[in-house]
Short mmCIF file of C-alpha atoms (C1' of nucleotides) in Angstrom, two decimals:
data_model
loop_
_atom_site.label_atom_id
_atom_site.label_comp_id
_atom_site.label_asym_id
_atom_site.label_seq_id
_atom_site.Cartn_x
_atom_site.Cartn_y
_atom_site.Cartn_z
CA MET E 1045 1.00 -16.93 27.03
CA SER E 1046 2.55 -20.16 28.18
CA ASN E 1047 2.98 -21.58 24.69
CA THR E 1048 4.58 -18.53 23.14
CA ASN E 1049 8.34 -18.36 22.78
CA PRO E 1050 10.24 -15.07 23.13
CA ASP E 1051 10.74 -14.86 19.38
CA ASP E 1052 7.03 -15.08 18.67
CA LYS E 1053 6.35 -12.67 21.47
CA GLN E 1054 8.51 -10.03 19.84
CA LEU E 1055 6.91 -10.76 16.49
CA ALA E 1056 3.49 -10.15 18.01
CA GLU E 1057 4.77 -6.88 19.48
CA MET E 1058 5.93 -5.79 16.06
CA PHE E 1059 2.61 -6.59 14.44
CA LYS E 1060 0.75 -4.87 17.22
CA ALA E 1061 2.84 -1.78 16.60
CA LEU E 1062 2.06 -1.90 12.88
CA GLY E 1063 -1.62 -2.38 13.67
CA ASN E 1064 -2.13 1.30 14.29
CA PRO E 1065 -2.69 3.37 11.12
CA HIS E 1066 -0.49 6.23 12.31
CA ARG E 1067 2.35 3.90 13.14
CA LEU E 1068 1.93 1.98 9.91
CA LEU E 1069 2.22 5.23 7.99
CA ILE E 1070 5.41 6.13 9.84
CA PHE E 1071 6.84 2.71 9.12
CA GLN E 1072 5.97 3.00 5.44
CA ARG E 1073 7.67 6.37 5.19
CA LEU E 1074 10.80 4.89 6.70
CA SER E 1075 10.77 1.74 4.59
CA ASN E 1076 10.44 3.52 1.25
CA CYS E 1077 14.15 3.57 0.60
CA CYS E 1078 13.82 5.24 -2.79
CA LEU E 1079 11.30 7.11 -4.86
CA PRO E 1080 9.50 5.33 -7.74
CA GLY E 1081 11.80 4.87 -10.70
CA THR E 1082 14.97 5.70 -8.77
CA ARG E 1083 17.65 3.49 -7.35
CA CYS E 1084 18.42 3.02 -3.70
CA ASP E 1085 21.81 3.91 -2.37
CA LEU E 1086 23.26 0.71 -0.97
CA GLU E 1087 25.16 2.49 1.78
CA GLN E 1088 22.25 4.61 2.87
CA THR E 1089 19.29 3.83 5.06
CA MET E 1090 16.32 6.16 4.84
CA ARG E 1091 16.38 8.45 7.84
CA PHE E 1092 13.86 11.00 8.98
CA SER E 1093 13.74 13.17 12.04
CA VAL E 1094 10.78 12.90 14.38
CA GLY E 1095 9.48 16.23 13.14
CA GLN E 1096 9.72 15.21 9.49
CA LEU E 1097 7.87 11.99 10.16
CA GLY E 1098 5.02 13.89 11.77
CA LYS E 1099 4.59 16.16 8.73
CA GLY E 1100 1.09 15.84 7.35
CA MET E 1101 -0.11 13.64 10.18
CA GLU E 1102 -2.62 15.50 12.27
CA ILE E 1103 -1.52 14.33 15.66
CA ALA E 1104 -0.01 16.15 18.62
CA PRO E 1105 3.76 15.98 19.06
CA SER E 1106 3.28 14.03 22.27
CA THR E 1107 1.19 11.46 20.42
CA LEU E 1108 3.80 11.17 17.69
CA SER E 1109 6.47 10.65 20.31
CA HIS E 1110 4.38 7.96 21.93
CA HIS E 1111 3.96 6.10 18.64
CA LEU E 1112 7.66 6.28 17.83
CA LYS E 1113 8.44 4.89 21.25
CA GLU E 1114 6.12 1.97 20.57
CA LEU E 1115 7.74 1.30 17.19
CA HIS E 1116 11.13 1.40 18.84
CA ARG E 1117 10.18 -0.78 21.79
CA SER E 1118 8.79 -3.43 19.48
CA GLY E 1119 12.09 -3.49 17.61
CA LEU E 1120 10.78 -2.06 14.34
CA ILE E 1121 12.76 1.16 14.24
CA GLU E 1122 16.02 2.61 15.49
CA MET E 1123 16.38 6.09 16.93
CA SER E 1124 19.32 8.31 17.78
CA ARG E 1125 19.69 11.95 18.64
CA GLN E 1126 21.48 14.10 16.09
CA GLY E 1127 21.86 17.54 17.62
CA LYS E 1128 18.49 19.10 18.22
CA ARG E 1129 16.73 16.35 16.32
CA VAL E 1130 16.19 12.65 16.77
CA ASP E 1131 16.63 10.54 13.65
CA CYS E 1132 14.66 7.38 12.96
CA TRP E 1133 15.37 4.53 10.57
CA ILE E 1134 14.68 0.87 9.94
CA ASP E 1135 17.34 -1.79 10.19
CA PRO E 1136 17.05 -3.70 6.85
CA ALA E 1137 17.38 -6.98 8.77
CA VAL E 1138 13.98 -6.25 10.30
CA LEU E 1139 12.39 -6.08 6.86
CA ASN E 1140 13.95 -9.39 5.92
CA ARG E 1141 12.82 -11.08 9.07
CA LEU E 1142 9.25 -9.94 8.59
CA ALA E 1143 9.17 -10.75 4.88
CA GLY E 1144 10.52 -14.19 5.75
CA PHE E 1145 7.71 -14.77 8.19
CA PHE E 1146 5.18 -14.56 5.37
CA TYR E 1147 7.33 -16.29 2.79
CA ASN E 1148 5.23 -18.95 1.08
CA PRO E 1149 7.15 -21.87 -0.40
CA ILE E 1150 4.13 -23.19 -2.30
CA GLU E 1151 3.39 -20.01 -4.24
CA ASN E 1152 7.02 -19.27 -4.85
CA ARG E 1153 7.78 -22.72 -6.20
CA LEU E 1154 4.97 -22.14 -8.65
CA ARG E 1155 7.02 -19.26 -9.96
CA GLY E 1156 9.89 -21.67 -10.53
CA ASP E 1157 12.26 -19.85 -8.22
CA ARG E 1158 13.68 -22.72 -6.22
CA ASP E 1159 12.90 -25.90 -4.33
CA VAL E 1160 11.97 -26.55 -0.75
CA GLY E 1161 14.73 -28.02 1.41
CA MET F 681 -7.24 8.77 9.55
CA SER F 682 -7.64 11.22 6.73
CA ASN F 683 -4.38 10.33 4.98
CA THR F 684 -4.86 6.58 5.00
CA ASN F 685 -6.11 4.84 1.86
CA PRO F 686 -8.38 1.77 2.04
CA ASP F 687 -5.52 -0.54 1.15
CA ASP F 688 -3.37 0.66 4.03
CA LYS F 689 -6.37 0.56 6.30
CA GLN F 690 -6.86 -3.13 5.62
CA LEU F 691 -3.14 -3.74 6.05
CA ALA F 692 -3.29 -2.11 9.46
CA GLU F 693 -6.28 -4.29 10.34
CA MET F 694 -4.29 -7.38 9.41
CA PHE F 695 -1.31 -6.35 11.50
CA LYS F 696 -3.55 -5.49 14.41
CA ALA F 697 -5.03 -8.97 14.18
CA LEU F 698 -1.56 -10.53 14.19
CA GLY F 699 -0.58 -8.35 17.12
CA ASN F 700 -2.30 -10.63 19.58
CA PRO F 701 -0.19 -13.65 20.63
CA HIS F 702 -3.13 -16.05 20.49
CA ARG F 703 -4.09 -14.94 17.02
CA LEU F 704 -0.48 -14.98 15.85
CA LEU F 705 -0.21 -18.59 17.01
CA ILE F 706 -3.38 -19.53 15.13
CA PHE F 707 -2.06 -17.84 12.02
CA GLN F 708 1.26 -19.65 12.31
CA ARG F 709 -0.46 -22.99 12.63
CA LEU F 710 -2.42 -22.28 9.48
CA SER F 711 0.55 -20.97 7.50
CA ASN F 712 2.80 -23.96 8.20
CA CYS F 713 1.89 -25.77 5.04
CA CYS F 714 4.20 -28.69 5.69
CA LEU F 715 6.25 -30.20 8.46
CA PRO F 716 10.03 -29.66 8.55
CA GLY F 717 11.78 -31.77 5.95
CA THR F 718 8.61 -32.59 4.06
CA ARG F 719 7.19 -31.22 0.86
CA CYS F 720 4.00 -29.22 0.53
CA ASP F 721 1.22 -30.50 -1.62
CA LEU F 722 0.68 -27.88 -4.30
CA GLU F 723 -3.03 -28.52 -4.53
CA GLN F 724 -3.63 -28.47 -0.84
CA THR F 725 -4.02 -25.60 1.57
CA MET F 726 -3.55 -26.35 5.25
CA ARG F 727 -6.95 -26.53 6.88
CA PHE F 728 -7.86 -26.91 10.52
CA SER F 729 -11.18 -26.89 12.25
CA VAL F 730 -11.86 -24.33 14.95
CA GLY F 731 -11.55 -27.03 17.58
CA GLN F 732 -8.22 -28.27 16.26
CA LEU F 733 -6.82 -24.76 16.22
CA GLY F 734 -7.76 -24.30 19.85
CA LYS F 735 -5.91 -27.45 20.93
CA GLY F 736 -3.21 -26.63 23.43
CA MET F 737 -4.26 -23.00 23.73
CA GLU F 738 -5.70 -22.37 27.14
CA ILE F 739 -8.54 -20.11 26.15
CA ALA F 740 -12.30 -20.51 26.34
CA PRO F 741 -14.10 -21.59 23.16
CA SER F 742 -15.88 -18.26 23.06
CA THR F 743 -12.54 -16.47 23.15
CA LEU F 744 -11.17 -18.65 20.38
CA SER F 745 -14.24 -17.92 18.30
CA HIS F 746 -13.77 -14.22 18.87
CA HIS F 747 -10.14 -14.34 17.72
CA LEU F 748 -11.01 -16.31 14.60
CA LYS F 749 -13.65 -13.75 13.76
CA GLU F 750 -11.06 -11.02 14.05
CA LEU F 751 -8.63 -12.89 11.81
CA HIS F 752 -11.40 -13.39 9.29
CA ARG F 753 -12.66 -9.81 9.41
CA SER F 754 -9.17 -8.48 8.80
CA GLY F 755 -8.90 -10.66 5.72
CA LEU F 756 -6.19 -12.98 7.02
CA ILE F 757 -8.10 -16.25 7.06
CA GLU F 758 -11.01 -17.93 5.31
CA MET F 759 -13.66 -19.96 7.09
CA SER F 760 -16.38 -22.31 5.95
CA ARG F 761 -18.65 -24.76 7.72
CA GLN F 762 -18.06 -28.42 6.97
CA GLY F 763 -20.76 -30.36 8.76
CA LYS F 764 -20.48 -29.92 12.48
CA ARG F 765 -17.16 -28.18 12.15
CA VAL F 766 -15.91 -24.93 10.71
CA ASP F 767 -12.70 -25.17 8.72
CA CYS F 768 -10.14 -22.36 8.57
CA TRP F 769 -7.35 -21.71 6.10
CA ILE F 770 -5.16 -19.00 4.64
CA ASP F 771 -5.41 -17.85 1.05
CA PRO F 772 -1.79 -18.04 -0.23
CA ALA F 773 -2.27 -14.66 -1.93
CA VAL F 774 -2.50 -13.13 1.52
CA LEU F 775 0.95 -14.44 2.41
CA ASN F 776 2.38 -13.01 -0.79
CA ARG F 777 0.83 -9.64 -0.24
CA LEU F 778 2.22 -9.40 3.27
CA ALA F 779 5.66 -10.70 2.33
CA GLY F 780 5.70 -8.13 -0.45
CA PHE F 781 5.00 -5.34 1.97
CA PHE F 782 8.29 -6.01 3.73
CA TYR F 783 10.25 -6.85 0.63
CA ASN F 784 13.53 -4.96 0.72
CA PRO F 785 15.16 -4.23 -2.65
CA ILE F 786 18.44 -3.12 -1.08
CA GLU F 787 19.11 -6.27 0.89
CA ASN F 788 17.88 -8.51 -1.86
CA ARG F 789 20.06 -6.91 -4.51
CA LEU F 790 23.01 -7.62 -2.26
CA ARG F 791 22.14 -11.28 -2.71
CA GLY F 792 22.38 -10.73 -6.46
CA ASP F 793 18.82 -11.80 -7.14
CA ARG F 794 17.70 -9.10 -9.50
CA ASP F 795 17.68 -5.38 -10.22
CA VAL F 796 15.35 -2.61 -9.19
CA GLY F 797 12.89 -1.52 -11.86
"C1'" DA W 1481 22.78 32.69 30.78
"C1'" DT W 1482 18.93 33.22 27.77
"C1'" DT W 1483 16.46 31.93 24.08
"C1'" DA W 1484 14.46 29.19 20.34
"C1'" DG W 1485 13.73 24.77 18.29
"C1'" DT W 1486 12.94 19.92 18.92
"C1'" DA W 1487 11.30 16.09 21.32
"C1'" DT W 1488 9.74 13.57 25.61
"C1'" DT W 1489 7.27 12.74 29.99
"C1'" DC W 1490 3.28 13.00 32.75
"C1'" DG W 1491 -1.54 12.87 34.05
"C1'" DA W 1492 -6.05 12.49 32.53
"C1'" DC W 1493 -9.84 10.92 29.87
"C1'" DA W 1494 -12.49 8.34 26.36
"C1'" DT W 1495 -12.56 4.37 23.81
"C1'" DA W 1496 -11.14 -0.35 22.53
"C1'" DT W 1497 -9.69 -4.95 23.59
"C1'" DT W 1498 -9.38 -9.36 25.95
"C1'" DT W 1499 -11.49 -12.55 28.39
"C1'" DC W 1500 -14.95 -15.37 30.48
"C1'" DG W 1501 -19.44 -17.96 31.44
"C1'" DA W 1502 -24.10 -18.66 30.17
"C1'" DA W 1503 -27.17 -19.13 26.69
"C1'" DA W 1504 -28.17 -19.86 21.90
"C1'" DT W 1505 -27.42 -21.95 17.30
"C1'" DA W 1506 -26.04 -25.50 13.89
"C1'" DT W 1507 -25.32 -30.22 12.51
"C1'" DA W 1508 -25.18 -35.29 12.44
"C1'" DG W 1509 -26.73 -39.40 14.20
"C1'" DA W 1510 -29.61 -42.63 17.20
"C1'" DT N 273 -37.43 -35.95 17.85
"C1'" DC N 274 -33.92 -36.13 21.15
"C1'" DT N 275 -29.03 -36.04 22.03
"C1'" DA N 276 -24.23 -35.11 21.66
"C1'" DT N 277 -20.76 -32.35 19.49
"C1'" DA N 278 -19.05 -28.02 17.65
"C1'" DT N 279 -19.21 -23.27 17.40
"C1'" DT N 280 -21.14 -18.59 18.03
"C1'" DT N 281 -23.50 -14.75 20.34
"C1'" DC N 282 -24.23 -11.93 24.23
"C1'" DG N 283 -23.27 -9.28 28.33
"C1'" DA N 284 -20.09 -7.97 31.74
"C1'" DA N 285 -15.65 -7.02 33.95
"C1'" DA N 286 -10.75 -5.95 33.91
"C1'" DT N 287 -7.16 -4.12 31.40
"C1'" DA N 288 -4.90 -1.71 27.54
"C1'" DT N 289 -4.60 1.92 24.10
"C1'" DG N 290 -4.85 6.50 21.69
"C1'" DT N 291 -5.07 10.99 22.40
"C1'" DC N 292 -4.31 15.54 24.18
"C1'" DG N 293 -2.31 19.68 26.79
"C1'" DA N 294 0.92 21.25 30.10
"C1'" DA N 295 5.19 20.83 31.83
"C1'" DT N 296 9.90 19.26 31.29
"C1'" DA N 297 14.40 18.12 29.01
"C1'" DC N 298 17.88 18.45 25.50
"C1'" DT N 299 20.72 21.06 22.11
"C1'" DA N 300 22.58 24.90 19.43
"C1'" DA N 301 23.12 29.55 18.85
"C1'" DT N 302 22.98 34.22 20.50
#
DNA sequence: ATTAGTATTCGACATATTTCGAAATATAGA
DNA sequence: TCTATATTTCGAAATATGTCGAATACTAAT
């Protein structure tokens, strides 16, 4: 795309990654920082090993690995080996960036939150 | 996907639609409700005709039409014929739903906005 | 060193997506 | 009705994606 800057290109990559139901499910598991009714620990990011993330998803390990690689390549998740396992988590800044992309000043001003600059 | 509810399925459809750079650009054009430094009109949703949306994008009209259909099918945009033209716009509720998906209670509590239920 | 557990790479196949041009459809106006 | 403008549908081709099984790599413990 000639008229697509690098920033938008990465954004499209992220959305493409989330466009697959398996990958969306993985992302949701990682972004649920706390259970309903509980508090989140400020110092703690939700981490799951590759194996844990695959629990309940009926896909082959190789397929799971492929999806995690896509999520990582797009910039949605972080990964690092911890002994035998590989842990995955989401950098909170990613959530903020994506939420900000959809932020709607019209609707939110209706709620009386703040003004538009 | 057996373990994917209808809601998540539609969410994945939306992200898949945004995963294409051309479609992301169209969506961005429609979601920019006002120019930098200006105010948005509360009563007005940003509308563009199919032809206007294609301006500057080097794709065939048939391709543009295809992408708009995808955006519409996923639930991201609305379309309605207005004479010779077909107008497109985004329902603000869609923006809120998507922003909410990425909403991060941890980061936002750091900003002192509010507490977690 | 061997083994067991965990995860990735590779090669292959089926299916989906992107894209176009040509033809068709819809609408407003002469 | 005929024409010009705007958009969609259709069919085809090239490319990308999702999936698996088999083989490979990494790590910890025996």
